[in-house]
PDB file of C-alpha atoms in Angstrom:
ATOM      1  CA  UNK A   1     125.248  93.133  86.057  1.00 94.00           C
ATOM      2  CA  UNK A   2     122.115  92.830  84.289  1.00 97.00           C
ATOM      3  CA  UNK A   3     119.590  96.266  84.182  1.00 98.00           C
ATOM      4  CA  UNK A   4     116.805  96.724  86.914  1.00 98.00           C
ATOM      5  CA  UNK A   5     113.652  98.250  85.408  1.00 98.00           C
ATOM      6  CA  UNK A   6     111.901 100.217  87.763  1.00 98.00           C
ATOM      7  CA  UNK A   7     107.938 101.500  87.525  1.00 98.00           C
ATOM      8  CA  UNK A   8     107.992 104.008  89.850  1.00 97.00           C
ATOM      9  CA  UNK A   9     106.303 107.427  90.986  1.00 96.00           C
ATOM     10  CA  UNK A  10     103.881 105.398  93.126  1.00 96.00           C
ATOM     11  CA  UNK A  11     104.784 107.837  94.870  1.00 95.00           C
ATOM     12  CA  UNK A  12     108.059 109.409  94.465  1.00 95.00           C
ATOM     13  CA  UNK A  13     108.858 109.391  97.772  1.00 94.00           C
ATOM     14  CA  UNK A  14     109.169 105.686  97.574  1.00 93.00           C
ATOM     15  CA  UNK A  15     110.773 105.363  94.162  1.00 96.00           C
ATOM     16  CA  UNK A  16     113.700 107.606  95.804  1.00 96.00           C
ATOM     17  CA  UNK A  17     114.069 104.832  98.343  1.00 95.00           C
ATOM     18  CA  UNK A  18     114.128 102.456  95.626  1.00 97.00           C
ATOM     19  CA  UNK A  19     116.646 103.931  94.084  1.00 97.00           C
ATOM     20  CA  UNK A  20     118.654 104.573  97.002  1.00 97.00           C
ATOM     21  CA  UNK A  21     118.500 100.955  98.178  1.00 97.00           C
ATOM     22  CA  UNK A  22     119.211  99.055  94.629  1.00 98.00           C
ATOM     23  CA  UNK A  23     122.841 100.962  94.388  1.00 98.00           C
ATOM     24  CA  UNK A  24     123.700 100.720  98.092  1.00 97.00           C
ATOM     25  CA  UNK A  25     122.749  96.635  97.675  1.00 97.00           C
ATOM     26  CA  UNK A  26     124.805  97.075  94.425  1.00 97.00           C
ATOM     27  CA  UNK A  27     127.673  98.959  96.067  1.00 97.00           C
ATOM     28  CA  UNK A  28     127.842  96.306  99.544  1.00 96.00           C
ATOM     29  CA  UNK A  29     128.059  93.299  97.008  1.00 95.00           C
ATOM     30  CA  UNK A  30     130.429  94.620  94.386  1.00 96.00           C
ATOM     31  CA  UNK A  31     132.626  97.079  96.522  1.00 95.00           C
ATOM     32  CA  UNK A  32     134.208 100.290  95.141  1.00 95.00           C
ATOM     33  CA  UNK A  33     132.192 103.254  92.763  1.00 96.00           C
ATOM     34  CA  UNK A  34     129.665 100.124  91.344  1.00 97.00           C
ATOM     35  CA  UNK A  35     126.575 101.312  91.271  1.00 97.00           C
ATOM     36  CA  UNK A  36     123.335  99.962  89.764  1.00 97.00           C
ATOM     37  CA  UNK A  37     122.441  99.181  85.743  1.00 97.00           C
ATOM     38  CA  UNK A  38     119.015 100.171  86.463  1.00 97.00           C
ATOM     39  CA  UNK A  39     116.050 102.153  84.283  1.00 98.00           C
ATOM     40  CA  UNK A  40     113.422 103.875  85.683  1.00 98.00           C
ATOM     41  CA  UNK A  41     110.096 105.350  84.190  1.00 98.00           C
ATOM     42  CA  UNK A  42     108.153 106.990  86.800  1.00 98.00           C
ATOM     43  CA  UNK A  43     104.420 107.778  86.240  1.00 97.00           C
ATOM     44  CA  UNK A  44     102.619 110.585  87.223  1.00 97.00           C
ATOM     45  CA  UNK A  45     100.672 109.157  90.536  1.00 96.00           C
ATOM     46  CA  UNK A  46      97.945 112.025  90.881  1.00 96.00           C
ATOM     47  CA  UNK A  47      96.719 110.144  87.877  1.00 97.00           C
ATOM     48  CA  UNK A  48      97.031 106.751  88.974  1.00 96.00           C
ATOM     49  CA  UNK A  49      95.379 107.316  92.132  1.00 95.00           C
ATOM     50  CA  UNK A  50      92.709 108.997  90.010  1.00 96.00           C
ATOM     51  CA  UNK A  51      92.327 105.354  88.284  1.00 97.00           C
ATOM     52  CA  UNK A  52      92.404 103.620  91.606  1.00 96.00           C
ATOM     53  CA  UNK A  53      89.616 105.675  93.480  1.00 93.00           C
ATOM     54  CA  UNK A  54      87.428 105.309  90.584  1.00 95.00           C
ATOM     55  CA  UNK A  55      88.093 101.477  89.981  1.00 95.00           C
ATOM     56  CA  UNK A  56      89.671 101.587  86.971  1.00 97.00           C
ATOM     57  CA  UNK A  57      91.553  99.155  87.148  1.00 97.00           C
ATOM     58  CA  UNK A  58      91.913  97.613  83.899  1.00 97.00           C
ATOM     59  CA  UNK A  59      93.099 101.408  82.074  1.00 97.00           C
ATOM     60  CA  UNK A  60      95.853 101.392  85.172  1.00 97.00           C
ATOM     61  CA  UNK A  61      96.893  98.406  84.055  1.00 97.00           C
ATOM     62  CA  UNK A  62      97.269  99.688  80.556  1.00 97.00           C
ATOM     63  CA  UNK A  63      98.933 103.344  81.940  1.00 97.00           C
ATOM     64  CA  UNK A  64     101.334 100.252  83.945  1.00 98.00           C
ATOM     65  CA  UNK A  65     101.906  97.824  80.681  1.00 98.00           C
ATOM     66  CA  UNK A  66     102.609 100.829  78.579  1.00 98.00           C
ATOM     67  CA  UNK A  67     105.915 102.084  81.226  1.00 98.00           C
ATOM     68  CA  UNK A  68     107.080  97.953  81.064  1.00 98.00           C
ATOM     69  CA  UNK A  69     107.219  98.007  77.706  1.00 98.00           C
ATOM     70  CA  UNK A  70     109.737 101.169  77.986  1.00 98.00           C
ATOM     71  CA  UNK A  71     111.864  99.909  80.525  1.00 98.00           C
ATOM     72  CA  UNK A  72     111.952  96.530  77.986  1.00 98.00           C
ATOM     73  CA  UNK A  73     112.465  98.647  74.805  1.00 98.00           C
ATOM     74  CA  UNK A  74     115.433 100.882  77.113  1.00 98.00           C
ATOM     75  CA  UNK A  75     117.139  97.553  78.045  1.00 97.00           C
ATOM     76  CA  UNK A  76     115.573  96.148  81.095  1.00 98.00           C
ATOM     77  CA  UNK A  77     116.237  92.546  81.638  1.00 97.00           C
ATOM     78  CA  UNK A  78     113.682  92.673  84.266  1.00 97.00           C
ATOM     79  CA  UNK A  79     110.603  94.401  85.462  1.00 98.00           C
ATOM     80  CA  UNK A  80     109.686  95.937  89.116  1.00 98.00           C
ATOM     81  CA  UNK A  81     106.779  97.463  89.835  1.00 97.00           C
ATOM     82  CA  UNK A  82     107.868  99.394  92.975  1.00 97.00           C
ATOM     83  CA  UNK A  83     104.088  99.993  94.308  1.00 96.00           C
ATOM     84  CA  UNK A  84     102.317  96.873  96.748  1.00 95.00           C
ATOM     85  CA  UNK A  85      98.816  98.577  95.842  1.00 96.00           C
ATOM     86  CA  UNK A  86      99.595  98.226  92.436  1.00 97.00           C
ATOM     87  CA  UNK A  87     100.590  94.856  92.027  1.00 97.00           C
ATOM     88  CA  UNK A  88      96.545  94.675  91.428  1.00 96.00           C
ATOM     89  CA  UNK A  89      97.350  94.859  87.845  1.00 97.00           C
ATOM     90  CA  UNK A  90     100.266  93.084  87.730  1.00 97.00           C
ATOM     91  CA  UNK A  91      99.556  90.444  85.237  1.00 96.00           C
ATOM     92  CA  UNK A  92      98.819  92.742  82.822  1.00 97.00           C
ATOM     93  CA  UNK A  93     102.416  94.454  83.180  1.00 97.00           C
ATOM     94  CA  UNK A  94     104.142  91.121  83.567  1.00 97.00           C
ATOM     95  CA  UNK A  95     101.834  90.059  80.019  1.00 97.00           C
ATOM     96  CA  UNK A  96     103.341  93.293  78.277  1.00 97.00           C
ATOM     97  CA  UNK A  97     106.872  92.428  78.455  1.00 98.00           C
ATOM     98  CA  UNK A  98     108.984  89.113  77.696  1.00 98.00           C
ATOM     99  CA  UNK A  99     111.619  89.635  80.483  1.00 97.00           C
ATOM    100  CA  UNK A 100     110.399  88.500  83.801  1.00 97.00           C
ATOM    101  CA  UNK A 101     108.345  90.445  86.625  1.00 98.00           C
ATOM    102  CA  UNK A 102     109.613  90.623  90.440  1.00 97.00           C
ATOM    103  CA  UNK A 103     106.700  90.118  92.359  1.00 97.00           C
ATOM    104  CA  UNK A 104     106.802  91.312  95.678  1.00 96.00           C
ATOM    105  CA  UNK A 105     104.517  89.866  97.274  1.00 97.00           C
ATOM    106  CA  UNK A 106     106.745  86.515  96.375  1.00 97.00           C
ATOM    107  CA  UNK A 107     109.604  88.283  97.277  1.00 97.00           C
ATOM    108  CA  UNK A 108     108.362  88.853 100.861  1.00 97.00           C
ATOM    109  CA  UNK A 109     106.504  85.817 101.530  1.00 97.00           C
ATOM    110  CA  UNK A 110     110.354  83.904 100.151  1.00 97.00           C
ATOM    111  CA  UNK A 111     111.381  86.847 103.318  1.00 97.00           C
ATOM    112  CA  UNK A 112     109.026  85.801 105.695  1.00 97.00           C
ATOM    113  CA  UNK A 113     109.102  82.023 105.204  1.00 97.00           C
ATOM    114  CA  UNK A 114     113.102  82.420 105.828  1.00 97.00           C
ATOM    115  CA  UNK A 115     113.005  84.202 109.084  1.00 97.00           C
ATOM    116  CA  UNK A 116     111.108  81.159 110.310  1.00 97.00           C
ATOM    117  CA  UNK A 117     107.491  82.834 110.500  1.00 98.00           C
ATOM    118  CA  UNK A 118     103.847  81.971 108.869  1.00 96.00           C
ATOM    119  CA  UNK A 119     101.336  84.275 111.136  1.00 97.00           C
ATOM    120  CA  UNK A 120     101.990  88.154 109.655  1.00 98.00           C
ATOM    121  CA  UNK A 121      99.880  91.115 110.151  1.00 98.00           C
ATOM    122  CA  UNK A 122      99.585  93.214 107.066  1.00 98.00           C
ATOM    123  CA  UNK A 123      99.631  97.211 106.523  1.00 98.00           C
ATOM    124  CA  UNK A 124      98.908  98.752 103.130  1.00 97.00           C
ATOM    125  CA  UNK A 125      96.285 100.717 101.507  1.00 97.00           C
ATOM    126  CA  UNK A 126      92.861 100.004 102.056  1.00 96.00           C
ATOM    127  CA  UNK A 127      93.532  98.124  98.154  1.00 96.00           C
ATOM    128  CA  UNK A 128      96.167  95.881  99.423  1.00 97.00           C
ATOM    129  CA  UNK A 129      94.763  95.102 103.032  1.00 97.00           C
ATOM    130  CA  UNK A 130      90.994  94.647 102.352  1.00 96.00           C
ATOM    131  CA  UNK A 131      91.335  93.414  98.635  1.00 96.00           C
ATOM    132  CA  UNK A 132      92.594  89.713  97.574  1.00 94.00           C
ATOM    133  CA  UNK A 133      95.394  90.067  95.133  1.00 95.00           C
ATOM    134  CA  UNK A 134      98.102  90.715  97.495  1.00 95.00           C
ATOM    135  CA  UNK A 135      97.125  88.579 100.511  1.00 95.00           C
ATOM    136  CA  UNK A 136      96.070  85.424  98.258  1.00 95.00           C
ATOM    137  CA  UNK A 137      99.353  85.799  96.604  1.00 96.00           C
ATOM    138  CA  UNK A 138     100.837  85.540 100.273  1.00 97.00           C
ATOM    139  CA  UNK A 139      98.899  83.098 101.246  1.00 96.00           C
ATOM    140  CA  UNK A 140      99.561  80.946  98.443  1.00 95.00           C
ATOM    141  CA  UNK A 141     103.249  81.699  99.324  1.00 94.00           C
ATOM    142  CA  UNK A 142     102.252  79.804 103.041  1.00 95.00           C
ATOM    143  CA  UNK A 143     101.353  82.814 105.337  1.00 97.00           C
ATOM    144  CA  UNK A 144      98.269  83.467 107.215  1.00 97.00           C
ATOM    145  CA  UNK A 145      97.872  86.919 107.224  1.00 97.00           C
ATOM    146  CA  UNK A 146      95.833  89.328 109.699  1.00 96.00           C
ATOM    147  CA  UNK A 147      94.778  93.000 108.614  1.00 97.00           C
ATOM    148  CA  UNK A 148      93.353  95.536 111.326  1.00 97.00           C
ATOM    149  CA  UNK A 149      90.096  95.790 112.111  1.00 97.00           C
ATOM    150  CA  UNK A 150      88.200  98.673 110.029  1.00 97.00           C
ATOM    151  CA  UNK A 151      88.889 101.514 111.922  1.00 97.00           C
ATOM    152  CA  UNK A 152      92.885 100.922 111.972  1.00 97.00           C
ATOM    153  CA  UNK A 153      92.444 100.270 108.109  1.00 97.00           C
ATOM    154  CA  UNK A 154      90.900 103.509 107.542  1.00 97.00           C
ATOM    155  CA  UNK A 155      93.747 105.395 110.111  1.00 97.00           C
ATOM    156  CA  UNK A 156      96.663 103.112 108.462  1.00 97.00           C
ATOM    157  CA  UNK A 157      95.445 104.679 104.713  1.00 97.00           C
ATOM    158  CA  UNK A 158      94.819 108.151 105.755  1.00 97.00           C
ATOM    159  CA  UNK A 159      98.393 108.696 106.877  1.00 97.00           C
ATOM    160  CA  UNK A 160      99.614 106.765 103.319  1.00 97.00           C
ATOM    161  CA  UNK A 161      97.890 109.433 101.254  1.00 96.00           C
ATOM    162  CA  UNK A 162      97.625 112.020 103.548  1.00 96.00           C
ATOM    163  CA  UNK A 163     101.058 112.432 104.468  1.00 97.00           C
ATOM    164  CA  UNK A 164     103.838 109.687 103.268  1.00 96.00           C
ATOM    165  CA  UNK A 165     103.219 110.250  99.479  1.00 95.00           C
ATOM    166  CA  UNK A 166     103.371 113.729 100.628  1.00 95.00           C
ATOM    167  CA  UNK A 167     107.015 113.631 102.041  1.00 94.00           C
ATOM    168  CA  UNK A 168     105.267 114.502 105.437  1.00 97.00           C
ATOM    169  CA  UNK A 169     106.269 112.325 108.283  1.00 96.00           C
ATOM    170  CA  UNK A 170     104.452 112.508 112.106  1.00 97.00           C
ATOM    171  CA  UNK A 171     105.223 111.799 115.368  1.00 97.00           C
ATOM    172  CA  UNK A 172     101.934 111.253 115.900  1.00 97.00           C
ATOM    173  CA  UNK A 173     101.323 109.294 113.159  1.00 97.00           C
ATOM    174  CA  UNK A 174     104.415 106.900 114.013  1.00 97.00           C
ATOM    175  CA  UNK A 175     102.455 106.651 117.319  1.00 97.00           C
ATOM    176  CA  UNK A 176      99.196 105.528 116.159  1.00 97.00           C
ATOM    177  CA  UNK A 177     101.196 102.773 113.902  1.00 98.00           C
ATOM    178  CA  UNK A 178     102.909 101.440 116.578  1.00 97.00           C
ATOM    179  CA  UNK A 179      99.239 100.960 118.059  1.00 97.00           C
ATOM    180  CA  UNK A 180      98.345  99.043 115.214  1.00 98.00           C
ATOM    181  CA  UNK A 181     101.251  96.967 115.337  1.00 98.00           C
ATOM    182  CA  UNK A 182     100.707  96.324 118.707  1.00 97.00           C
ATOM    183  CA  UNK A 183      96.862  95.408 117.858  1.00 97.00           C
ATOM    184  CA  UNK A 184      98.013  92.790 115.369  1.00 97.00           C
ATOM    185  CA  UNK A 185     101.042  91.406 117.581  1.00 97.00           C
ATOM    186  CA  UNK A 186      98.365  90.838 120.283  1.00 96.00           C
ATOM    187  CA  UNK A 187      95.932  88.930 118.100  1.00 95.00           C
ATOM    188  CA  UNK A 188      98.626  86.733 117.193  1.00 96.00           C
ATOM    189  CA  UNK A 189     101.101  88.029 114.560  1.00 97.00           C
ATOM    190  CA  UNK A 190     104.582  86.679 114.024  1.00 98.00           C
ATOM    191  CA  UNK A 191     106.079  89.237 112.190  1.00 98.00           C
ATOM    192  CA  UNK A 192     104.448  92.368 110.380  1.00 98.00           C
ATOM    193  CA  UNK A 193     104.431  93.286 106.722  1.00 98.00           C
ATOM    194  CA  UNK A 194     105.228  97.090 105.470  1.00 97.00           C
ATOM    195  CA  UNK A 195     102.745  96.330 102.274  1.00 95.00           C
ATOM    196  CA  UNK A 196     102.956  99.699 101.129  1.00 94.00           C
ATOM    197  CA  UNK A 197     106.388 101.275 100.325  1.00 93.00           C
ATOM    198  CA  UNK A 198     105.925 104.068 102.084  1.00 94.00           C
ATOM    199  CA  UNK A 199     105.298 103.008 105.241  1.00 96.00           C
ATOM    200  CA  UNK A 200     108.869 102.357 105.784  1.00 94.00           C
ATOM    201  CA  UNK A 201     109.473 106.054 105.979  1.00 94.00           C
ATOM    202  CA  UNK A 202     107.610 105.976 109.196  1.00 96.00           C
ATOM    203  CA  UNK A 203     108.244 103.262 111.111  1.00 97.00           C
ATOM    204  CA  UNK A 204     110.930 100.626 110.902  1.00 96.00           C
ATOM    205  CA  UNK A 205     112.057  97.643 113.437  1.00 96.00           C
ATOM    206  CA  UNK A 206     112.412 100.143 116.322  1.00 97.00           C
ATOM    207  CA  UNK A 207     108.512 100.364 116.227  1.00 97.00           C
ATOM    208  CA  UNK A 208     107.208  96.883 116.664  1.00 97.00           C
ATOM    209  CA  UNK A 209     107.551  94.131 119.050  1.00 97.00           C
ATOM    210  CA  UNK A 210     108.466  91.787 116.569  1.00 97.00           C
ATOM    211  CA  UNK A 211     110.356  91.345 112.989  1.00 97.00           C
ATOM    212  CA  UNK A 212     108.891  93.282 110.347  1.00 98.00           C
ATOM    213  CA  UNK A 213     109.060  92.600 106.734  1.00 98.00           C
ATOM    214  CA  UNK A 214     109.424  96.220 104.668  1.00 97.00           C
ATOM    215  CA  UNK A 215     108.642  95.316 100.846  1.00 97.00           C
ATOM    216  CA  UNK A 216     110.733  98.047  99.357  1.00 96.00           C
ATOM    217  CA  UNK A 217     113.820  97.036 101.111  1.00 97.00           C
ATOM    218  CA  UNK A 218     113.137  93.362 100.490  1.00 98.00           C
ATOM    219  CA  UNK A 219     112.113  94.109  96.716  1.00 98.00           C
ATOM    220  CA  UNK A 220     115.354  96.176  96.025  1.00 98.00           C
ATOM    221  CA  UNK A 221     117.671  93.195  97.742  1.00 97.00           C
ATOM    222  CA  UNK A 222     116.085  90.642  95.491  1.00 97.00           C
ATOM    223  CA  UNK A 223     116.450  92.619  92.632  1.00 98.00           C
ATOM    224  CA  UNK A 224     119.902  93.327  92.756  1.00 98.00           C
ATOM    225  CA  UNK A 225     120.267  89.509  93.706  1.00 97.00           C
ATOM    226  CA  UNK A 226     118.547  88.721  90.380  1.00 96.00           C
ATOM    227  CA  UNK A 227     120.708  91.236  88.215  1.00 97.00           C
ATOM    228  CA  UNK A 228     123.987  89.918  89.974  1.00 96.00           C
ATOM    229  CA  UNK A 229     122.822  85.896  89.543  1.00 89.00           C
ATOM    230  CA  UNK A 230     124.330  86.017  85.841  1.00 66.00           C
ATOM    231  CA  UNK A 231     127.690  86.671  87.449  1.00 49.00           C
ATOM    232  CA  UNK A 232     127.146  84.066  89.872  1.00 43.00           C
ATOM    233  CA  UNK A 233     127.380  85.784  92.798  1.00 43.00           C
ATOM    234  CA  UNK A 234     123.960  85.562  93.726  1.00 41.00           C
ATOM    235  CA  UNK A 235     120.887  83.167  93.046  1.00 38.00           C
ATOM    236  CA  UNK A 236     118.019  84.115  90.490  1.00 41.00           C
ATOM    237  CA  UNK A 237     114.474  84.601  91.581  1.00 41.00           C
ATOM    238  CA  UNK A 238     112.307  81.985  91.529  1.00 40.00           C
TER     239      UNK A 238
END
């Protein structure tokens, strides 16, 4: 099995999942006590999101380049950035390191695409649903996507930072997602994306009317795909 780099703390909370997910992939596919070759350097995210609110884009990407180039020098034979927000900077992480970068956003438009659908709603931080480099990457993998209208964007990145990257998880708050959902179904989504990896401690398949695509699960899948494809038991990642 090759070795999974992970980039986590964006936030913890999410990175656990991460975690959890690549060894039980690992452990359905190989059987037994396998678990996982993976490394992970996890980031301090109160400083990260101190980059993000300020626009600082560029010195994130640096902070991000800088934990690649660990996971690279610690054996890594690939790179995941386990964040959707911060895929903003990912061609600066993917241009620090010579082993390849998972993309997610190709990994769940490859998801999407497969179940048959084109027309997804989208739910993220206000970065990933209101800025371009995670939709046009989507769209360029052949999905229209639909975000909320403002006031569902603002409610939808409230309870991300609020409460998810906190560990905190609402009833409420599952409520007013599923009223989102619902929004986005209604105006014509297929399916709906979980573009932020926390969002999948809130609501899950249960919650909407139709399939929905949650990025951490997908991302952990391919990557354990990708570190098995040497083996050939499963394919790499285009």
């Amino acid at each position: 099995m090759r070795t999974i780099g992970l980039i986590g703390g964006m936030s913890w909370e999410s990175t656990a999942e991460y975690y959890r997910l690549v060894n039980e992939f690992t452990r359905d596919r190989l059987g037994g006590l396998h678990s996982a070759r993976c490394v992970l350097h996890s980031v301090d995210f109160a400083e990260i999101e101190h980059l993000q609110v300020r626009g600082h884009w560029a010195e994130a990407g640096e902070v991000l380049a800088g934990a690649a180039r660990s996971l690279e020098a610690a054996g890594a034979d690939m790179v995941l950035l386990c964040t959707n927000t911060m895929h903003k900077v990912a061609d600066a992480v993917e241009a620090a390191v010579s082993v390849p970068l998972l993309h997610l956003a190709d990994v769940t438009a490859d998801a999407v695409r497969a179940a048959g659908l084109r027309r997804v709603g989208l739910l993220g931080t206000a970065f990933t649903m209101e800025q371009d480099f995670f939709r046009d990457r989507l769209e360029a993998g052949g999905l229209d996507v639909r975000v909320p209208d403002a006031a569902a964007r603002a409610v939808v990145h409230r309870v991300i930072y609020e409460e998810l990257c906190l560990g905190v998880v609402r009833e409420e708050s599952r409520a007013a997602y599923r009223e989102v959902i619902g929004d986005l179904v209604a105006a014509g989504a297929e399916g709906v994306i979980l573009g932020c990896t926390e969002i999948e401690l809130l609501v899950g398949p249960q919650d909407s009317p139709v399939p929905v695509f949650p990025t951490a699960w997908l991302h952990a899948r391919a990557a354990v795909d990708a570190a098995l494809s040497d083996t050939g038991d499963a394919p790499a990642p285009r």
